[in-house]
Coordinates of C-alpha atoms and ligand atoms in Angstrom, one line a residue:
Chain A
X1 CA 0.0 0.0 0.0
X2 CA 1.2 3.5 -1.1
X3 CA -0.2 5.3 2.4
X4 CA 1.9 2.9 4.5
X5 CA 5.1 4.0 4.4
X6 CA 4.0 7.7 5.0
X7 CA 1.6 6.4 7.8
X8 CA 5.1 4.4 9.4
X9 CA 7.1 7.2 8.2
X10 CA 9.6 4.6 6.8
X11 CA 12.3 5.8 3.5
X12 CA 12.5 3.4 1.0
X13 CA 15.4 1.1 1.7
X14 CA 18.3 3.2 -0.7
X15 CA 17.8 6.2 1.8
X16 CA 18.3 4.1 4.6
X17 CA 21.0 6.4 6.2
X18 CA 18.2 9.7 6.3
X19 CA 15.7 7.5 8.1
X20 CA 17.1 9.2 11.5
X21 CA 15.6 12.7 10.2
X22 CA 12.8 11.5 8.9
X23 CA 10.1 12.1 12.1
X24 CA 11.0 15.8 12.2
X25 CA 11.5 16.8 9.1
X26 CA 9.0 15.0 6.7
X27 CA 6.5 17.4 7.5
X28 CA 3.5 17.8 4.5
X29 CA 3.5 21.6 4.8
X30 CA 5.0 24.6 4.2
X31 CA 3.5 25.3 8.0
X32 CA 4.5 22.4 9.7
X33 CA 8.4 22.4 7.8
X34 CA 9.1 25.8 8.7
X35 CA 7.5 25.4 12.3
X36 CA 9.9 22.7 12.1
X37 CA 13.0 24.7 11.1
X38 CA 11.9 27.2 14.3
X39 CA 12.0 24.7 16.7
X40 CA 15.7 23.4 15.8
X41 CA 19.1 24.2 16.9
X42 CA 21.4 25.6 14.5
X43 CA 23.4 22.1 14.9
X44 CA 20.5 20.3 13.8
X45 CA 20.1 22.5 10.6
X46 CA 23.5 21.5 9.6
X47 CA 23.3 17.9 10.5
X48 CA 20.3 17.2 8.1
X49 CA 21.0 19.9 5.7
X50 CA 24.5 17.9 5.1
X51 CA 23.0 14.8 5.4
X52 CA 20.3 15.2 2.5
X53 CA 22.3 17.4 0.4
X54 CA 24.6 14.1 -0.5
X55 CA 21.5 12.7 -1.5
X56 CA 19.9 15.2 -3.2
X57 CA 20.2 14.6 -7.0
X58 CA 18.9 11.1 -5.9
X59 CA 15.4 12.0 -4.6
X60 CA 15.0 14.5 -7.5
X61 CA 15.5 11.2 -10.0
X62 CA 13.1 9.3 -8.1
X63 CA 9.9 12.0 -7.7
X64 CA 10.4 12.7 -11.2
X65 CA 9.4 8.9 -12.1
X66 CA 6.0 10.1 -11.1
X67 CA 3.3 12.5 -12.4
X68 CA 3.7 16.2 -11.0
X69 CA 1.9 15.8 -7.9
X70 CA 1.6 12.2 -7.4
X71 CA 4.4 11.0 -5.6
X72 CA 3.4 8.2 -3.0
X73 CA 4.4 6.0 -0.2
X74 CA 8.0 6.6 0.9
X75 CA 9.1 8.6 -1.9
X76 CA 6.5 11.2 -1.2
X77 CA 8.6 11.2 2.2
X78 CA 11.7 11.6 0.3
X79 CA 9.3 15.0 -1.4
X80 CA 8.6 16.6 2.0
X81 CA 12.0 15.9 3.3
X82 CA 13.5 17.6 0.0
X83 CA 11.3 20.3 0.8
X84 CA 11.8 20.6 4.2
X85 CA 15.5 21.5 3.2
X86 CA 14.1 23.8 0.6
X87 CA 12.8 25.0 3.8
X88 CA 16.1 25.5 6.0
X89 CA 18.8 26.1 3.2
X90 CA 18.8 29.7 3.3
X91 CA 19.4 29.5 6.6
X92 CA 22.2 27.1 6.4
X93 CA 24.0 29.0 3.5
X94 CA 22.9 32.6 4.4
X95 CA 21.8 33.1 7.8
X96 CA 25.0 31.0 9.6
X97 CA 22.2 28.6 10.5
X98 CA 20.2 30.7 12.9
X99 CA 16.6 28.7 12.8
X100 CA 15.0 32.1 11.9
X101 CA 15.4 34.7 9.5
X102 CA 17.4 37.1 11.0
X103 CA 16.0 41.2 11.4
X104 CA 12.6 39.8 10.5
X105 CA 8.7 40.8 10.6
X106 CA 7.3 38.0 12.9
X107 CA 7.0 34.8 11.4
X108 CA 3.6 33.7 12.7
X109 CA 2.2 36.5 11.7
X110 CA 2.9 36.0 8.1
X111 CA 0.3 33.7 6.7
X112 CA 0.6 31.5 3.4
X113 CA -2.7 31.4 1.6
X114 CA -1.5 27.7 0.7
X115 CA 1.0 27.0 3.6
X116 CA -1.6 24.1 4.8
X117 CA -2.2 22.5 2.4
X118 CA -0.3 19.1 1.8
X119 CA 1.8 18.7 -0.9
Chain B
X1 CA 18.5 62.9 -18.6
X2 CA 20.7 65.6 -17.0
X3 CA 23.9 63.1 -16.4
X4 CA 25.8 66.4 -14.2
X5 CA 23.1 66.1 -11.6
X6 CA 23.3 64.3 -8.2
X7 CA 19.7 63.0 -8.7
X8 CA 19.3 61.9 -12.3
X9 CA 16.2 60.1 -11.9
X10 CA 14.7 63.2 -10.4
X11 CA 16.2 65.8 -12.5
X12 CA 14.0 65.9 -15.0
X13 CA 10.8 66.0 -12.7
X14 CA 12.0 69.3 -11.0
X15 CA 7.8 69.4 -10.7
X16 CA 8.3 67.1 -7.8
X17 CA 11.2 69.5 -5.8
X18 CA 14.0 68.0 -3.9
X19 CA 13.0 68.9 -0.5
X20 CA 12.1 66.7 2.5
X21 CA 8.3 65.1 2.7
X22 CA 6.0 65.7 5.6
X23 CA 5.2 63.1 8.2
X24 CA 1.6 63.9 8.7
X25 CA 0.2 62.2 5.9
X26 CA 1.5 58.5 7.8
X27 CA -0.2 60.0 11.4
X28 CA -3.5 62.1 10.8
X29 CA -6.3 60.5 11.1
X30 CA -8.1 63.5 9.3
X31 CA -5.7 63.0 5.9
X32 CA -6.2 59.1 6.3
X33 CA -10.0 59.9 6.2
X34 CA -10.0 62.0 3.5
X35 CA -7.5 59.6 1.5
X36 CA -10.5 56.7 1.9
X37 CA -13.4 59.4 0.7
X38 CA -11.1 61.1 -2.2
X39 CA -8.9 58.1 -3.1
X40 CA -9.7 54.4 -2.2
X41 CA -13.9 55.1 -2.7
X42 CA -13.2 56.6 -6.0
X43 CA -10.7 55.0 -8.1
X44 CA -10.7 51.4 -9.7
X45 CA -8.5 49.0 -7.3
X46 CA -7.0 45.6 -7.8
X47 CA -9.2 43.0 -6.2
X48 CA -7.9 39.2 -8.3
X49 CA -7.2 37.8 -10.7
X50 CA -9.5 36.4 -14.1
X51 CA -8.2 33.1 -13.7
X52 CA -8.8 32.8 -9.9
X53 CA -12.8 32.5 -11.1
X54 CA -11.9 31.0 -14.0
X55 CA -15.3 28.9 -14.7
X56 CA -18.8 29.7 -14.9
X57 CA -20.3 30.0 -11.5
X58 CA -16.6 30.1 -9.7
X59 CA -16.7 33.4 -7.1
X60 CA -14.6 34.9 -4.8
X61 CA -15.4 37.3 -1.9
X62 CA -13.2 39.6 -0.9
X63 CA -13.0 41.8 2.5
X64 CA -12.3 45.7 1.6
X65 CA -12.3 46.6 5.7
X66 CA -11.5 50.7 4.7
X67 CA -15.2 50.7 3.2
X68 CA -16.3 47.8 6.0
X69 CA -17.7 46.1 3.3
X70 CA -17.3 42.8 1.2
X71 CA -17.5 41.9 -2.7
X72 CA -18.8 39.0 -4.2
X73 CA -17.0 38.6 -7.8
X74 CA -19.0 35.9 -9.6
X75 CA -18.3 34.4 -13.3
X76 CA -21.4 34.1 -15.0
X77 CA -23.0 31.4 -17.6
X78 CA -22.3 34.4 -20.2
X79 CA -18.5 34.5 -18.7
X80 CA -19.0 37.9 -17.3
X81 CA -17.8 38.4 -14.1
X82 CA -20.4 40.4 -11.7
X83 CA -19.4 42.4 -8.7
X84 CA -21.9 43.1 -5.5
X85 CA -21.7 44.5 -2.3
X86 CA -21.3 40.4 0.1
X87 CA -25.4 42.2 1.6
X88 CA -28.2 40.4 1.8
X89 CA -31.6 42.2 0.3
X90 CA -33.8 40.5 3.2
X91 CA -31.9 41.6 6.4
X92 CA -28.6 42.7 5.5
X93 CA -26.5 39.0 5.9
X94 CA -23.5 38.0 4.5
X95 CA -24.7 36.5 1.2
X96 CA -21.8 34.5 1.3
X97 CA -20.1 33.6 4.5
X98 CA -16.9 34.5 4.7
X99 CA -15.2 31.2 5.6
X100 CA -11.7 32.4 4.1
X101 CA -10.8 35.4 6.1
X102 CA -9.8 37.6 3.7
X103 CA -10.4 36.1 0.7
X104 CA -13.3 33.4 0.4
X105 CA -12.8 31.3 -2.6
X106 CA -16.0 28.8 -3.9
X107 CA -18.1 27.6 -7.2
X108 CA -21.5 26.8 -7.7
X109 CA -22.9 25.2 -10.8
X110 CA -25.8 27.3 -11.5
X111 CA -23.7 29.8 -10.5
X112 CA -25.3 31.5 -8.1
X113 CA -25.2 31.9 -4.3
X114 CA -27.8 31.8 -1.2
X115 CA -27.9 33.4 1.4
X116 CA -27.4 30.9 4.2
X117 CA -30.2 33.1 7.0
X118 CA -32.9 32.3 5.1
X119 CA -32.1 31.0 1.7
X120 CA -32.2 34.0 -0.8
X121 CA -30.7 32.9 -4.1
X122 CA -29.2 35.9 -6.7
X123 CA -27.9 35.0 -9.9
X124 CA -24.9 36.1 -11.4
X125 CA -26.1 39.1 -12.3
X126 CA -27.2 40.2 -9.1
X127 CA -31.1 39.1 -9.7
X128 CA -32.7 38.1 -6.9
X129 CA -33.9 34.6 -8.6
X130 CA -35.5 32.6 -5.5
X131 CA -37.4 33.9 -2.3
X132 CA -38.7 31.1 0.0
X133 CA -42.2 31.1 1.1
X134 CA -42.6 34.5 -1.1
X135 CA -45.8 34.4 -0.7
X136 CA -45.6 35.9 3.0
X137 CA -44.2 39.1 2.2
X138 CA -46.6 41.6 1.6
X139 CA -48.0 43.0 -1.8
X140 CA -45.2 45.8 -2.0
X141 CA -42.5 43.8 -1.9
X142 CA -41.1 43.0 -5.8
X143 CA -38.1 40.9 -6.3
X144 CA -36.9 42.9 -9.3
X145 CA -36.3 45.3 -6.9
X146 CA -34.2 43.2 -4.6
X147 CA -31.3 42.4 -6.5
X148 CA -27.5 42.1 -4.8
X149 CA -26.2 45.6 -4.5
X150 CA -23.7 46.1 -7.7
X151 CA -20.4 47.8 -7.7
X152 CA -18.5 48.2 -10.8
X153 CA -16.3 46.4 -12.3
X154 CA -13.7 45.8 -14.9
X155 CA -10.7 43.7 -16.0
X156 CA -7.2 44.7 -17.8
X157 CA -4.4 42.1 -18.3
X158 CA -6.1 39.9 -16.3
X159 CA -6.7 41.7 -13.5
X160 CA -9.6 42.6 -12.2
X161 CA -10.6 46.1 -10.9
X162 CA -13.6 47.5 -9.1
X163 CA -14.8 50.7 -8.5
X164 CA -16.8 51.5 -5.2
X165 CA -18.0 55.0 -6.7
X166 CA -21.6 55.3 -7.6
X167 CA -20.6 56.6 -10.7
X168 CA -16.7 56.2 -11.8
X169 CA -15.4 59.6 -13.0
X170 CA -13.5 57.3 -15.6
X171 CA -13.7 54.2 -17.0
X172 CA -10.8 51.6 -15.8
X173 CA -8.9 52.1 -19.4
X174 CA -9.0 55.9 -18.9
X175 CA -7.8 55.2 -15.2
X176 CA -4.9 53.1 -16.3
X177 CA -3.9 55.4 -19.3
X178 CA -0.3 54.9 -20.5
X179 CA 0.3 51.8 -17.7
X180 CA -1.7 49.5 -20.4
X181 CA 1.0 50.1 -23.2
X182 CA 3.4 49.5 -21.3
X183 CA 2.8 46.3 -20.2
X184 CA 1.4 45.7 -24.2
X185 CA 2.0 41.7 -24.5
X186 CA 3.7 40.8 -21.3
X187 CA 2.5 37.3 -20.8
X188 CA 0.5 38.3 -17.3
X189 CA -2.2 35.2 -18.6
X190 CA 0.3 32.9 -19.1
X191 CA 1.9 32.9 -15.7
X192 CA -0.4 32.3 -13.5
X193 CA 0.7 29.8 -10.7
X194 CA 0.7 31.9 -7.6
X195 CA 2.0 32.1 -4.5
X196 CA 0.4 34.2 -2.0
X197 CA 1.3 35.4 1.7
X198 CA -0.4 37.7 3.9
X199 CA -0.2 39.2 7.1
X200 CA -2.2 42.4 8.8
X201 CA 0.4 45.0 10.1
X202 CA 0.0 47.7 12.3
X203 CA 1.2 50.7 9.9
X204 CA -0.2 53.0 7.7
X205 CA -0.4 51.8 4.1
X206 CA 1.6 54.5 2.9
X207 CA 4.2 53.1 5.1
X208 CA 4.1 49.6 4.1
X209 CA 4.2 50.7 -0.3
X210 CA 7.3 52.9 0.8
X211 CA 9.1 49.6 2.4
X212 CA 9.1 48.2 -1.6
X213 CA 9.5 51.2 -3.9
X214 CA 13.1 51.8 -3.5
X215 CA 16.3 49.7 -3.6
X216 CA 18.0 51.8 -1.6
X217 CA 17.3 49.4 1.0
X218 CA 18.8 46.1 -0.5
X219 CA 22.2 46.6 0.9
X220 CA 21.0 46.4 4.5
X221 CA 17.6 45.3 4.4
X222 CA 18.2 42.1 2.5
X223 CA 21.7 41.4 3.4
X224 CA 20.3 38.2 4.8
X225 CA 18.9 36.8 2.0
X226 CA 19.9 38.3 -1.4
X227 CA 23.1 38.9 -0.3
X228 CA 24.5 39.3 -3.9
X229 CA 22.0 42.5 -4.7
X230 CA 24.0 45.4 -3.1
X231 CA 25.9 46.7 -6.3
X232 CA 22.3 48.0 -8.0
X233 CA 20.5 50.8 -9.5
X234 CA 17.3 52.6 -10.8
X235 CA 16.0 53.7 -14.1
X236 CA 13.8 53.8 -16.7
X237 CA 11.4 56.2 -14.3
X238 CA 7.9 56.7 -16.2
X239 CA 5.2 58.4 -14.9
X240 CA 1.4 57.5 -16.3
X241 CA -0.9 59.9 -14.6
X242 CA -1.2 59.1 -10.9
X243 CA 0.6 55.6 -12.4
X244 CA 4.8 54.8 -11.9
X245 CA 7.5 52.9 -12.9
X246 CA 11.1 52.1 -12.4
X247 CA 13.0 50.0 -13.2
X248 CA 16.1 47.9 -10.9
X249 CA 19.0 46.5 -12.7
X250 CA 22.3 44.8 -10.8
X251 CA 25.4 43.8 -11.0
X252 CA 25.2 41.1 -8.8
X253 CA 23.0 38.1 -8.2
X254 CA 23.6 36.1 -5.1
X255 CA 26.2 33.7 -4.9
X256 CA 25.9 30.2 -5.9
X257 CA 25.5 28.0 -3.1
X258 CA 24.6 23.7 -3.1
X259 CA 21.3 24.3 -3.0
X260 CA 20.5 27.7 -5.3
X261 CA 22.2 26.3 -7.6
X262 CA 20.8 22.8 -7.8
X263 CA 17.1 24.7 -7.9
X264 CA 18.5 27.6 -10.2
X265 CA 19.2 24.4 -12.8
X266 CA 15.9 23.2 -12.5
X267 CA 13.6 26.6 -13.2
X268 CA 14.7 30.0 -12.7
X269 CA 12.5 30.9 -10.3
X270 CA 13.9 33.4 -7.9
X271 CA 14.9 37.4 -9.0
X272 CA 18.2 36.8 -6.5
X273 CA 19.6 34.1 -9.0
X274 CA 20.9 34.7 -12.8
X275 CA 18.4 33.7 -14.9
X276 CA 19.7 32.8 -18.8
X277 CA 16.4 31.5 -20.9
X278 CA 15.7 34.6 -23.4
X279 CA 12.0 36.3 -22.4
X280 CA 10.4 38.5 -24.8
X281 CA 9.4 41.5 -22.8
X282 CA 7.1 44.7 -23.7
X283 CA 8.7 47.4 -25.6
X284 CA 8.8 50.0 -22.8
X285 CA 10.1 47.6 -20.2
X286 CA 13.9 47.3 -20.0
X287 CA 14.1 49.5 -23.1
X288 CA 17.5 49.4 -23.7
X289 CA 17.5 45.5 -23.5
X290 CA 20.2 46.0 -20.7
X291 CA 21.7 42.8 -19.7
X292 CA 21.9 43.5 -15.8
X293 CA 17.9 44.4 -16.0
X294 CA 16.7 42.5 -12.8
X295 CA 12.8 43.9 -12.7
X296 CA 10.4 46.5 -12.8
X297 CA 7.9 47.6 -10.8
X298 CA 4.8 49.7 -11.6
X299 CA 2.6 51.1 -8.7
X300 CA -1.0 51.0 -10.5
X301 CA -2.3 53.6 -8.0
X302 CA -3.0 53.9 -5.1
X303 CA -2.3 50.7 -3.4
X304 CA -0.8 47.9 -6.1
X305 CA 2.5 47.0 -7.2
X306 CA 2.9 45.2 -10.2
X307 CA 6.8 43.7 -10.3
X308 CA 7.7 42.2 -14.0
X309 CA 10.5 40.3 -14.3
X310 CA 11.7 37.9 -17.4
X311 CA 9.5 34.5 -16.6
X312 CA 8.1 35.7 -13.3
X313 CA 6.1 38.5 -11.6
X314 CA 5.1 39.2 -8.0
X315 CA 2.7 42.3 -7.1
X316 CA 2.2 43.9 -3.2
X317 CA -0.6 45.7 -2.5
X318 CA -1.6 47.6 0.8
X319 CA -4.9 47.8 1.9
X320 CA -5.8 50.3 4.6
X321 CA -7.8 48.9 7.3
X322 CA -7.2 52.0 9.7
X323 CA -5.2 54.5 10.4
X324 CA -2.3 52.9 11.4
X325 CA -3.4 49.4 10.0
X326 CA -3.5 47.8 6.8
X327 CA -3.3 44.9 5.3
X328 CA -0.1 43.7 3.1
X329 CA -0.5 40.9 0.6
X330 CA 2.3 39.5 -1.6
X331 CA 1.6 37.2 -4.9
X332 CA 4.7 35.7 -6.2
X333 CA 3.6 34.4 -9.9
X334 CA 5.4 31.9 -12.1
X335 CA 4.5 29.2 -15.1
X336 CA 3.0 26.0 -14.0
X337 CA 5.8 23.6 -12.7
X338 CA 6.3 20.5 -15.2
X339 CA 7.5 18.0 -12.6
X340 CA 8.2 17.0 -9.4
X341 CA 11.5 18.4 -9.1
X342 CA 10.7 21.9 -10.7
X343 CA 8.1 21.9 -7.9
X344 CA 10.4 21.4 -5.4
X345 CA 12.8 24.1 -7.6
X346 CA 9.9 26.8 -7.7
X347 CA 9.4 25.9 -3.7
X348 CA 13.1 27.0 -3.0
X349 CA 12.9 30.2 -4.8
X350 CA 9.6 31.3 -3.2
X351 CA 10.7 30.9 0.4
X352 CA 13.7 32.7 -0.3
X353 CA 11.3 35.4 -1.6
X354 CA 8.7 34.8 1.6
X355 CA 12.2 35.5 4.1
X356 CA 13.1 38.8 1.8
X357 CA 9.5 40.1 2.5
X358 CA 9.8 38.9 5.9
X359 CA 12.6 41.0 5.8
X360 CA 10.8 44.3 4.3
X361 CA 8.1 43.7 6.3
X362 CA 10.2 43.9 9.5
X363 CA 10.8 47.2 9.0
X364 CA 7.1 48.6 8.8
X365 CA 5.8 48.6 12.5
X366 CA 9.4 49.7 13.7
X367 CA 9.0 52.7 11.2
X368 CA 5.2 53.6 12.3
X369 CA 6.3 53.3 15.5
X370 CA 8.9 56.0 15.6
X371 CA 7.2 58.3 13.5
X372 CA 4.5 57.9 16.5
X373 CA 6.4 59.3 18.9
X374 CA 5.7 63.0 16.6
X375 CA 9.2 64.1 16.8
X376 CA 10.1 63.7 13.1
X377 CA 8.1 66.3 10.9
X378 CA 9.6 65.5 7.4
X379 CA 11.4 62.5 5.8
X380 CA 14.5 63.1 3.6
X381 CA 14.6 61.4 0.3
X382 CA 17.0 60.7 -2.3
X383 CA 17.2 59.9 -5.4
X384 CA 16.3 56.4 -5.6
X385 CA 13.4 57.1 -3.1
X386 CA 11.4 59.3 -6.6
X387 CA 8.4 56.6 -6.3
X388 CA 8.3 58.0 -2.7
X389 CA 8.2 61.5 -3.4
X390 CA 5.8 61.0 -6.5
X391 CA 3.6 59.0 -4.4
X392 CA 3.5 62.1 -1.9
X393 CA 2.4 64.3 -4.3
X394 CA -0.2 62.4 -5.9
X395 CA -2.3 61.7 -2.7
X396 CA -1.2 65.0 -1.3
X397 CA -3.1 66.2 -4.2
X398 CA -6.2 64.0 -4.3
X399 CA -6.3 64.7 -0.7
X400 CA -6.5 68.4 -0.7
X401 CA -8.4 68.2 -4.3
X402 CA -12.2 69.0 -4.4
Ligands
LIG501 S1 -30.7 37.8 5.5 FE1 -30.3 36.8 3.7 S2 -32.0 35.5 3.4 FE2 -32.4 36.6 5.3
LIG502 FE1 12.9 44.8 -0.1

């Protein structure tokens, strides 16, 4: 079953070495990624920001053997986790990997119009 | 252009003077009065896009708080789009409740909508089509009279406009003037996957469109994240009526990191990273087809700015909700992703773009703040800041006008 593995929250085998980062930052939202990114410590920014880079060209290959928008099962895990460093890398490159953007406008106050919704 | 002066944008608008601005037009409540009456209830404003009610009997209300009222844009059967006032004929309810905060979005086959109260039902056109248990009301009562209240309405490029006047003192194509030539064939319509953040801030609007019509803020402002942008500059000022544009060109985009650079390959996407694909652009947009062209940005008076870029646009617009409130939302606009991995590409670049507007918007509250305290009277402005000192004028104007 496709739902399984993001209901168990398991990677598919190949990614076996991200599996440690996968309950915090497989997150289906924009919301829930960036609350995510808020909530770390700078050390853990760079630990799975390394970590996935590696294995970034990887997970791009394999959601791109599906339709636009229909990844499923543990490659849509792979998608949010992707996203999720979509999420934290201009922190990591830019903001010396302070979990918020520096001299900013409060985050929670800023809404996305499509920030909950799953992807 | 007078290349001897210090302020070449402004030199040849000497009709706008070089000194300083006054405060009180961000502080009275008197001027931000008269600015709803003379302005904001008079002119046509930005309210969505065509494509966001794309289909017959697709709506979408939308909260204008400086008139304390609502507007229900609905697509007919015919494809014309209607605009009412979101007021119920029976007892005054929300026709359509407003389930989306600011912006309600929903469809309806027969295109119509019902009042939820008591189950009123008006047609695209406003006509009060269905009254239940009519035949209680008494013999004065006539439906044709009871139609939704209309407000006009009217669409360029895609966008569409109303006007909350009873009768506009121009059409929307008058109103826009030279701003429609400008942007003659830029591919707004063809564009259209949007990403849209909001957030209510406690500033006056003026306040928040002044954060995002100069660059002179880039260096410091955005050091965080486009921290290849400082080496920039203006030109290519235009002036349409109450209308302006200007354009920013750099010699810098940021530098190429793991990540920015994997995206960048995947779909430029982001106005901080060099984009190569060729994009035709209007005529009057980047005339000179200058290389380090970045954007431009028109203000489409008095509250929208429209930001063109080669392959993607983003508009802000500031809606006054008081005084010292308004409401800032920013649409970042770019062609339908292909696959997975230009979604996740397109992703990148918008919350790069979502931390720089965190960024701008940082600034707005601090800045109404100060000005607060009443011991500034005037703002100095340089050259880069023209937009600024145009923008003064024109609602200075309006404001003391008739
Ligand atoms: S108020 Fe709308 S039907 Fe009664
Ligand atoms: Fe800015």
């Amino acid at each position: 079953m496709t739902g399984t593995a993001v209901m168990t929250g398991i990677l598919p085998q190949e990614f076996a070495e991200l599996q440690p980062f996968a309950g915090k930052w497989a997150k289906p939202t924009e919301y829930e990624r960036a609350a995510e990114r808020r909530s770390a410590t700078p050390e853990q920014l760079k630990a799975f920001y390394d970590a996935i880079l590696l294995r970034l060209p990887d997970i791009l290959e394999r959601i791109d053997r599906y339709p636009l928008g229909e990844v499923t099962g543990g490659d849509r895990l792979l998608l949010h986790m992707a996203l999720s460093l979509a999420e934290i890398a201009p922190h990591v490159e830019f903001y010396k990997s302070d979990p918020h953007v520096p001299f900013a406008f409060k985050e929670e106050r800023m809404f996305g119009m499509h920030s909950g919704i799953a992807d | 252009m007078n290349a001897q002066s210090k302020m070449p944008l402004l030199a040849p608008y000497p009709e706008l003077g070089e000194a300083p601005i006054p405060v009180e037009p961000y502080l009275s409540q008197d001027y931000y009065d008269k600015e709803i009456e003379k302005i904001f209830r008079r002119d046509w404003l930005v309210v969505g896009r065509e494509e966001e009610i794309a289909k017959p009997g697709d709506y979408k209300v939308k909260r204008l708080d400086f008139a304390r009222t609502s507007v229900i844009l609905i697509r007919g059967k015919d494809g014309k789009i209607g605009a009412f006032h979101n007021v119920c004929r029976h007892r005054g309810n929300k026709v359509v409740t407003e389930t989306g905060g600011e912006e309600t979005l929903g469809s309806n086959k027969a295109a119509v909508v019902t009042c939820r109260f008591h189950g009123w039902v008006y047609n695209a056109k406003g006509e009060l089509v269905d009254v239940p248990q009519q035949q209680k009301f008494p013999a004065c009562f006539d439906r044709a009279e009871n139609g939704l209240i209309p407000i006009h309405v009217d669409s360029w490029a895609g966008f569409i406009f109303i006007n909350l006047a009873e009768t506009p003192s121009r059409t929307l194509t008058e109103f826009l003037g030279g701003v429609v030539e400008h942007f003659d064939g830029y591919p707004f319509d063809d564009i259209t996957h949007c990403h849209t953040y909001y957030a209510h801030i406690n500033c006056n609007w003026k306040t928040g469109m002044d954060a995002f019509c100069e660059g002179y803020h880039v260096p410091t402002i955005h050091a965080g994240s486009f921290p290849g942008l400082t080496d920039y500059w203006q030109g290519d000022v235009a002036f349409n009526g109450e209308h302006r544009s200007i354009a920013f060109y750099s010699n810098g985009m940021n530098p190429p990191t793991p990540v920015g650079t994997a995206a960048n390959a995947l779909f430029g996407a982001s106005i901080a990273l060099a984009r190569d694909e060729p994009f035709p652009l209007p005529k009057l947009v980047n005339p000179g087809r200058h290389p380090n062209w970045g954007f431009e940005q028109t203000t489409v008076f008095p509250n929208f700015l429209i930001h063109v870029g080669a392959g993607l646009w983003f508009t802000h617009q500031f809606w006054p909700v008081a005084q010292g409130k308004c409401l800032w939302e920013g649409k970042y606009y770019l062609k339908a992703p292909k696959t997975n991995a230009q979604y996740w590409a397109q992703r990148y670049a918008v919350i790069l773009q979502r931390n720089a507007w965190l960024e701008d918007t940082a600034t707005m509250e601090d800045t109404q703040e100060a000005l607060l305290s009443g011991v500034l009277k005037q703002m100095n402005l340089q050259d880069d800041e023209i937009m600024l000192r145009h923008q003064f004028h024109i609602v200075n104007g309006r404001v003391n006008g008739e």
